[in-house]
PDB file of C-alpha atoms and ligand atoms in Angstrom:
ATOM      1  CA  MET A   1      -0.051   0.037  -0.009  1.00  0.00           C
ATOM      2  CA  THR A   2       1.163   3.644  -0.635  1.00  0.00           C
ATOM      3  CA  GLU A   3       2.706   5.440   2.182  1.00  0.00           C
ATOM      4  CA  ARG A   4       0.267   7.809   3.765  1.00  0.00           C
ATOM      5  CA  PRO A   5       0.883  10.936   5.964  1.00  0.00           C
ATOM      6  CA  ASN A   6      -0.110   9.082   9.108  1.00  0.00           C
ATOM      7  CA  ASP A   7       2.398   6.366   8.572  1.00  0.00           C
ATOM      8  CA  HIS A   8       4.865   9.205  10.027  1.00  0.00           C
ATOM      9  CA  ALA A   9       3.314   9.614  13.327  1.00  0.00           C
ATOM     10  CA  GLU A  10       5.820  12.209  14.395  1.00  0.00           C
ATOM     11  CA  ILE A  11       4.277  14.693  11.940  1.00  0.00           C
ATOM     12  CA  TRP A  12       1.178  14.758  14.225  1.00  0.00           C
ATOM     13  CA  GLU A  13       3.012  15.193  17.535  1.00  0.00           C
ATOM     14  CA  GLY A  14       1.947  18.463  19.177  1.00  0.00           C
ATOM     15  CA  GLY A  15       0.717  21.122  16.770  1.00  0.00           C
ATOM     16  CA  LEU A  16      -2.725  20.538  15.253  1.00  0.00           C
ATOM     17  CA  ARG A  17      -3.324  17.177  17.024  1.00  0.00           C
ATOM     18  CA  ALA A  18      -3.321  19.187  20.331  1.00  0.00           C
ATOM     19  CA  ASP A  19      -6.454  21.084  19.259  1.00  0.00           C
ATOM     20  CA  LEU A  20      -8.455  17.883  19.425  1.00  0.00           C
ATOM     21  CA  ARG A  21     -10.160  16.547  22.510  1.00  0.00           C
ATOM     22  CA  GLU A  22     -10.191  12.972  21.198  1.00  0.00           C
ATOM     23  CA  ILE A  23      -9.489  11.125  17.876  1.00  0.00           C
ATOM     24  CA  LEU A  24     -12.837   9.405  17.080  1.00  0.00           C
ATOM     25  CA  PHE A  25     -11.784   7.666  13.720  1.00  0.00           C
ATOM     26  CA  ASP A  26      -8.082   6.908  13.179  1.00  0.00           C
ATOM     27  CA  THR A  27      -6.527   6.537   9.734  1.00  0.00           C
ATOM     28  CA  PRO A  28      -6.556   2.713   9.431  1.00  0.00           C
ATOM     29  CA  THR A  29     -10.214   2.581  10.557  1.00  0.00           C
ATOM     30  CA  ILE A  30     -11.182   5.282   8.017  1.00  0.00           C
ATOM     31  CA  HIS A  31      -9.307   3.436   5.194  1.00  0.00           C
ATOM     32  CA  SER A  32     -10.673   0.095   5.886  1.00  0.00           C
ATOM     33  CA  ARG A  33     -14.197   1.604   6.020  1.00  0.00           C
ATOM     34  CA  VAL A  34     -13.549   3.427   2.717  1.00  0.00           C
ATOM     35  CA  ILE A  35     -12.448   0.262   0.970  1.00  0.00           C
ATOM     36  CA  GLU A  36     -15.657  -1.547   2.119  1.00  0.00           C
ATOM     37  CA  ILE A  37     -17.798   1.285   0.628  1.00  0.00           C
ATOM     38  CA  GLY A  38     -15.689   1.107  -2.529  1.00  0.00           C
ATOM     39  CA  ARG A  39     -16.383  -2.764  -2.694  1.00  0.00           C
ATOM     40  CA  ALA A  40     -20.063  -2.173  -2.278  1.00  0.00           C
ATOM     41  CA  ILE A  41     -20.235   0.355  -4.872  1.00  0.00           C
ATOM     42  CA  THR A  42     -18.362  -1.807  -7.265  1.00  0.00           C
ATOM     43  CA  ARG A  43     -20.750  -4.561  -6.594  1.00  0.00           C
ATOM     44  CA  ASP A  44     -23.921  -2.367  -6.992  1.00  0.00           C
ATOM     45  CA  TYR A  45     -23.016  -0.492 -10.038  1.00  0.00           C
ATOM     46  CA  VAL A  46     -21.392  -3.405 -12.081  1.00  0.00           C
ATOM     47  CA  GLY A  47     -22.098  -2.774 -15.768  1.00  0.00           C
ATOM     48  CA  LYS A  48     -22.718   0.989 -15.241  1.00  0.00           C
ATOM     49  CA  VAL A  49     -20.419   3.855 -15.397  1.00  0.00           C
ATOM     50  CA  PRO A  50     -21.219   5.939 -12.252  1.00  0.00           C
ATOM     51  CA  LEU A  51     -20.574   9.434 -11.818  1.00  0.00           C
ATOM     52  CA  LEU A  52     -18.904  10.309  -8.493  1.00  0.00           C
ATOM     53  CA  LEU A  53     -19.925  13.788  -7.557  1.00  0.00           C
ATOM     54  CA  GLY A  54     -17.717  15.296  -4.853  1.00  0.00           C
ATOM     55  CA  ILE A  55     -19.059  18.098  -2.746  1.00  0.00           C
ATOM     56  CA  LEU A  56     -16.248  20.651  -2.113  1.00  0.00           C
ATOM     57  CA  LYS A  57     -14.328  21.278  -0.024  1.00  0.00           C
ATOM     58  CA  GLY A  58     -15.047  18.824   2.709  1.00  0.00           C
ATOM     59  CA  SER A  59     -15.204  15.556   0.576  1.00  0.00           C
ATOM     60  CA  TYR A  60     -11.818  15.830  -1.131  1.00  0.00           C
ATOM     61  CA  PRO A  61      -9.860  13.206   0.829  1.00  0.00           C
ATOM     62  CA  PHE A  62     -13.119  10.770   0.938  1.00  0.00           C
ATOM     63  CA  MET A  63     -13.402  11.298  -2.792  1.00  0.00           C
ATOM     64  CA  ALA A  64      -9.878  10.597  -3.550  1.00  0.00           C
ATOM     65  CA  ASP A  65      -9.587   7.399  -1.400  1.00  0.00           C
ATOM     66  CA  LEU A  66     -13.143   6.223  -2.461  1.00  0.00           C
ATOM     67  CA  THR A  67     -12.750   6.468  -6.210  1.00  0.00           C
ATOM     68  CA  ARG A  68      -9.490   4.665  -5.864  1.00  0.00           C
ATOM     69  CA  ALA A  69     -11.435   1.771  -4.066  1.00  0.00           C
ATOM     70  CA  ILE A  70     -13.934   1.459  -6.818  1.00  0.00           C
ATOM     71  CA  ASN A  71     -13.077  -1.276  -9.541  1.00  0.00           C
ATOM     72  CA  LEU A  72     -15.209   0.198 -12.233  1.00  0.00           C
ATOM     73  CA  GLU A  73     -15.103   2.749 -15.038  1.00  0.00           C
ATOM     74  CA  LEU A  74     -16.377   5.936 -13.653  1.00  0.00           C
ATOM     75  CA  THR A  75     -16.158   9.646 -14.074  1.00  0.00           C
ATOM     76  CA  VAL A  76     -15.880  12.412 -11.486  1.00  0.00           C
ATOM     77  CA  ASP A  77     -17.237  15.833 -11.094  1.00  0.00           C
ATOM     78  CA  PHE A  78     -17.416  18.352  -8.341  1.00  0.00           C
ATOM     79  CA  MET A  79     -19.860  20.985  -6.960  1.00  0.00           C
ATOM     80  CA  ALA A  80     -19.241  23.451  -4.223  1.00  0.00           C
ATOM     81  CA  VAL A  81     -22.028  24.483  -1.956  1.00  0.00           C
ATOM     82  CA  SER A  82     -22.111  26.638   1.152  1.00  0.00           C
ATOM     83  CA  SER A  83     -24.585  25.802   3.847  1.00  0.00           C
ATOM     84  CA  TYR A  84     -22.586  27.089   6.939  1.00  0.00           C
ATOM     85  CA  GLY A  85     -21.368  30.516   7.777  1.00  0.00           C
ATOM     86  CA  ALA A  86     -17.895  30.604   9.319  1.00  0.00           C
ATOM     87  CA  GLY A  87     -19.028  28.997  12.563  1.00  0.00           C
ATOM     88  CA  THR A  88     -20.299  25.620  13.637  1.00  0.00           C
ATOM     89  CA  LYS A  89     -24.121  25.747  12.869  1.00  0.00           C
ATOM     90  CA  SER A  90     -25.993  25.246   9.530  1.00  0.00           C
ATOM     91  CA  SER A  91     -27.436  28.400   8.294  1.00  0.00           C
ATOM     92  CA  GLY A  92     -30.197  26.545   6.469  1.00  0.00           C
ATOM     93  CA  VAL A  93     -29.533  28.321   3.301  1.00  0.00           C
ATOM     94  CA  VAL A  94     -27.698  26.329   0.579  1.00  0.00           C
ATOM     95  CA  ARG A  95     -25.890  28.281  -2.202  1.00  0.00           C
ATOM     96  CA  ILE A  96     -24.194  26.692  -5.175  1.00  0.00           C
ATOM     97  CA  LEU A  97     -20.860  28.256  -5.362  1.00  0.00           C
ATOM     98  CA  LYS A  98     -19.682  25.919  -8.292  1.00  0.00           C
ATOM     99  CA  ASP A  99     -21.857  23.872 -10.405  1.00  0.00           C
ATOM    100  CA  LEU A 100     -21.280  20.711 -12.349  1.00  0.00           C
ATOM    101  CA  ASP A 101     -19.134  20.914 -15.469  1.00  0.00           C
ATOM    102  CA  ARG A 102     -21.318  18.543 -17.449  1.00  0.00           C
ATOM    103  CA  ALA A 103     -24.914  17.483 -17.779  1.00  0.00           C
ATOM    104  CA  ILE A 104     -25.955  14.460 -15.815  1.00  0.00           C
ATOM    105  CA  GLU A 105     -28.931  13.338 -17.873  1.00  0.00           C
ATOM    106  CA  GLY A 106     -29.129   9.630 -17.911  1.00  0.00           C
ATOM    107  CA  ARG A 107     -26.202   9.222 -15.550  1.00  0.00           C
ATOM    108  CA  HIS A 108     -26.022   7.140 -12.253  1.00  0.00           C
ATOM    109  CA  VAL A 109     -24.863   9.942  -9.860  1.00  0.00           C
ATOM    110  CA  ILE A 110     -23.266   9.105  -6.485  1.00  0.00           C
ATOM    111  CA  ILE A 111     -23.051  12.249  -4.418  1.00  0.00           C
ATOM    112  CA  VAL A 112     -19.919  11.945  -2.257  1.00  0.00           C
ATOM    113  CA  GLU A 113     -20.169  14.162   1.046  1.00  0.00           C
ATOM    114  CA  ASP A 114     -18.030  14.374   4.142  1.00  0.00           C
ATOM    115  CA  ILE A 115     -20.901  14.484   6.716  1.00  0.00           C
ATOM    116  CA  ILE A 116     -24.685  14.707   7.123  1.00  0.00           C
ATOM    117  CA  ASP A 117     -25.602  16.859  10.002  1.00  0.00           C
ATOM    118  CA  THR A 118     -29.079  18.453   9.775  1.00  0.00           C
ATOM    119  CA  GLY A 119     -29.392  16.901   6.301  1.00  0.00           C
ATOM    120  CA  LEU A 120     -30.355  20.283   4.811  1.00  0.00           C
ATOM    121  CA  THR A 121     -27.384  20.399   2.406  1.00  0.00           C
ATOM    122  CA  LEU A 122     -27.918  16.858   1.066  1.00  0.00           C
ATOM    123  CA  HIS A 123     -31.724  17.207   0.763  1.00  0.00           C
ATOM    124  CA  TYR A 124     -31.378  20.355  -1.371  1.00  0.00           C
ATOM    125  CA  LEU A 125     -28.644  18.861  -3.374  1.00  0.00           C
ATOM    126  CA  ARG A 126     -30.454  15.664  -4.191  1.00  0.00           C
ATOM    127  CA  GLU A 127     -33.718  17.375  -5.166  1.00  0.00           C
ATOM    128  CA  ASN A 128     -31.847  19.904  -7.339  1.00  0.00           C
ATOM    129  CA  LEU A 129     -29.965  17.129  -9.116  1.00  0.00           C
ATOM    130  CA  ARG A 130     -33.080  14.924  -9.529  1.00  0.00           C
ATOM    131  CA  GLY A 131     -34.454  17.827 -11.483  1.00  0.00           C
ATOM    132  CA  ARG A 132     -31.683  17.350 -14.146  1.00  0.00           C
ATOM    133  CA  GLY A 133     -32.830  13.980 -15.391  1.00  0.00           C
ATOM    134  CA  PRO A 134     -30.167  11.471 -14.101  1.00  0.00           C
ATOM    135  CA  ALA A 135     -30.875   7.753 -14.119  1.00  0.00           C
ATOM    136  CA  SER A 136     -30.376   7.655 -10.325  1.00  0.00           C
ATOM    137  CA  VAL A 137     -28.954   9.643  -7.494  1.00  0.00           C
ATOM    138  CA  GLU A 138     -27.577   8.029  -4.435  1.00  0.00           C
ATOM    139  CA  ILE A 139     -25.507   9.362  -1.644  1.00  0.00           C
ATOM    140  CA  ALA A 140     -22.142   8.179  -0.048  1.00  0.00           C
ATOM    141  CA  ALA A 141     -21.498  10.101   3.171  1.00  0.00           C
ATOM    142  CA  LEU A 142     -18.422   9.267   5.297  1.00  0.00           C
ATOM    143  CA  LEU A 143     -20.025  10.356   8.602  1.00  0.00           C
ATOM    144  CA  ASP A 144     -23.690  10.589   9.742  1.00  0.00           C
ATOM    145  CA  LYS A 145     -24.825  12.652  12.711  1.00  0.00           C
ATOM    146  CA  LYS A 146     -28.124  10.629  12.691  1.00  0.00           C
ATOM    147  CA  ALA A 147     -29.067  11.533  16.354  1.00  0.00           C
ATOM    148  CA  VAL A 148     -29.399  15.323  15.199  1.00  0.00           C
ATOM    149  CA  ARG A 149     -32.127  14.592  12.829  1.00  0.00           C
ATOM    150  CA  LYS A 150     -34.255  12.312  15.256  1.00  0.00           C
ATOM    151  CA  GLY A 151     -37.659  13.616  15.518  1.00  0.00           C
ATOM    152  CA  LYS A 152     -36.942  16.488  13.022  1.00  0.00           C
ATOM    153  CA  GLU A 153     -38.216  17.191   9.563  1.00  0.00           C
ATOM    154  CA  LEU A 154     -35.275  15.530   7.786  1.00  0.00           C
ATOM    155  CA  GLU A 155     -35.317  12.335   9.971  1.00  0.00           C
ATOM    156  CA  ASP A 156     -35.621  10.170   6.855  1.00  0.00           C
ATOM    157  CA  MET A 157     -32.715  11.778   5.099  1.00  0.00           C
ATOM    158  CA  ARG A 158     -30.238   9.081   4.725  1.00  0.00           C
ATOM    159  CA  ALA A 159     -27.512   7.981   2.633  1.00  0.00           C
ATOM    160  CA  ARG A 160     -27.230   4.647   0.775  1.00  0.00           C
ATOM    161  CA  TYR A 161     -23.542   4.300   1.848  1.00  0.00           C
ATOM    162  CA  VAL A 162     -22.402   5.734   5.283  1.00  0.00           C
ATOM    163  CA  GLY A 163     -19.026   5.235   6.699  1.00  0.00           C
ATOM    164  CA  PHE A 164     -19.704   5.744  10.370  1.00  0.00           C
ATOM    165  CA  GLU A 165     -22.444   7.232  12.618  1.00  0.00           C
ATOM    166  CA  CYS A 166     -20.821  10.313  14.198  1.00  0.00           C
ATOM    167  CA  PRO A 167     -21.722  11.645  17.728  1.00  0.00           C
ATOM    168  CA  ASP A 168     -23.298  15.049  17.941  1.00  0.00           C
ATOM    169  CA  GLU A 169     -19.995  16.855  18.361  1.00  0.00           C
ATOM    170  CA  PHE A 170     -18.179  19.224  16.132  1.00  0.00           C
ATOM    171  CA  VAL A 171     -15.540  17.158  14.344  1.00  0.00           C
ATOM    172  CA  VAL A 172     -12.645  18.059  12.177  1.00  0.00           C
ATOM    173  CA  GLY A 173      -9.930  16.263  10.020  1.00  0.00           C
ATOM    174  CA  TYR A 174      -9.939  14.171   6.834  1.00  0.00           C
ATOM    175  CA  GLY A 175     -11.562  17.030   4.996  1.00  0.00           C
ATOM    176  CA  LEU A 176     -13.814  18.442   7.677  1.00  0.00           C
ATOM    177  CA  ASP A 177     -12.842  21.919   8.773  1.00  0.00           C
ATOM    178  CA  TYR A 178     -13.411  24.615  11.306  1.00  0.00           C
ATOM    179  CA  LYS A 179     -13.011  28.017   9.746  1.00  0.00           C
ATOM    180  CA  GLY A 180     -11.284  26.331   6.834  1.00  0.00           C
ATOM    181  CA  ARG A 181      -8.577  24.759   9.080  1.00  0.00           C
ATOM    182  CA  TYR A 182      -7.812  21.044  10.166  1.00  0.00           C
ATOM    183  CA  ARG A 183      -8.823  19.521   6.766  1.00  0.00           C
ATOM    184  CA  ASN A 184      -5.376  18.079   6.437  1.00  0.00           C
ATOM    185  CA  LEU A 185      -5.332  15.814   9.530  1.00  0.00           C
ATOM    186  CA  PRO A 186      -5.502  12.299   8.285  1.00  0.00           C
ATOM    187  CA  PHE A 187      -7.866  11.224  11.047  1.00  0.00           C
ATOM    188  CA  ILE A 188     -11.127  12.608  12.523  1.00  0.00           C
ATOM    189  CA  GLY A 189     -11.547  13.965  15.934  1.00  0.00           C
ATOM    190  CA  ALA A 190     -13.548  16.164  18.148  1.00  0.00           C
ATOM    191  CA  LEU A 191     -12.335  19.642  18.426  1.00  0.00           C
ATOM    192  CA  ARG A 192     -11.760  20.980  21.969  1.00  0.00           C
ATOM    193  CA  PRO A 193     -14.863  23.120  22.613  1.00  0.00           C
ATOM    194  CA  GLU A 194     -12.746  26.012  23.981  1.00  0.00           C
ATOM    195  CA  ILE A 195     -11.487  26.547  20.232  1.00  0.00           C
ATOM    196  CA  TYR A 196     -14.975  27.260  18.832  1.00  0.00           C
ATOM    197  CA  SER A 197     -16.920  28.541  21.823  1.00  0.00           C
TER     198      SER A 197
HETATM  199  P1  IMP B   1     -26.064  19.778   7.010  1.00  0.00           P
HETATM  200  O1  IMP B   1     -26.732  20.641   5.941  1.00  0.00           O
HETATM  201  O2  IMP B   1     -26.385  20.364   8.328  1.00  0.00           O
HETATM  202  O3  IMP B   1     -26.262  18.309   6.855  1.00  0.00           O
HETATM  203  O4  IMP B   1     -24.533  20.094   6.996  1.00  0.00           O
HETATM  204  C1  IMP B   1     -23.648  19.637   6.128  1.00  0.00           C
HETATM  205  C2  IMP B   1     -22.247  20.321   6.103  1.00  0.00           C
HETATM  206  O5  IMP B   1     -22.039  20.922   7.202  1.00  0.00           O
HETATM  207  C3  IMP B   1     -21.198  19.320   5.855  1.00  0.00           C
HETATM  208  O6  IMP B   1     -20.873  19.210   4.439  1.00  0.00           O
HETATM  209  C4  IMP B   1     -19.930  20.027   6.581  1.00  0.00           C
HETATM  210  O7  IMP B   1     -19.359  20.888   5.657  1.00  0.00           O
HETATM  211  C5  IMP B   1     -20.658  20.780   7.664  1.00  0.00           C
HETATM  212  N1  IMP B   1     -20.637  20.090   8.963  1.00  0.00           N
HETATM  213  C6  IMP B   1     -21.531  19.524   9.672  1.00  0.00           C
HETATM  214  N2  IMP B   1     -21.176  19.086  10.791  1.00  0.00           N
HETATM  215  C7  IMP B   1     -19.799  19.299  10.835  1.00  0.00           C
HETATM  216  C8  IMP B   1     -18.731  18.971  11.745  1.00  0.00           C
HETATM  217  O8  IMP B   1     -18.973  18.452  12.985  1.00  0.00           O
HETATM  218  N3  IMP B   1     -17.579  19.389  11.425  1.00  0.00           N
HETATM  219  C9  IMP B   1     -17.270  20.140  10.329  1.00  0.00           C
HETATM  220  N4  IMP B   1     -18.188  20.321   9.452  1.00  0.00           N
HETATM  221  C10 IMP B   1     -19.477  19.960   9.646  1.00  0.00           C
END
């Protein structure tokens, strides 16, 4: 296997790692789960050429690892949306900052997202994409904060492929950020509350 940043543990001594209260998903755990999801997609889409649609910026490490775990012809595209302000709470307003490069009519689209929290972003995106005539639209989300949606409007908002259920905490790393930072951590952890409160 290719060497990964976390193979050199000394990189993460002190520095950014110190801002985390706890590591929730370490690098080997993330990678084995991503491989499993890749296998499932390979099985489910055999005979098709899916379009993996990464939602920028948070999905970039997941997208890179997941596409390399799918043994099928596929294409990739990216959209950038903004549902959060600079803080840690969803604003409820989804804006498309960068749209798809190509039409998706007749394509089997898999939206690749870092995390489902309130579900607002993916709900909006899925409906928006369905209006463009794809053959199918599914979601692959690395993390799901399912408990957040319990008893709420988007309780039934779920992804076909989910990496891990995530506790209702603000998490960073492996693409997930706080104010644009921490995306480069190769693991996912809970940010110390004193950093964002
Ligand atoms: P939703 O619309 O509330 O489901 O929010 C989805 C988006 O919010 C994700 O794509 C992330 O960018 C961001 N987000 C939600 N929870 C977290 C978190 O714990 N850490 C970092 N970003 C988060």
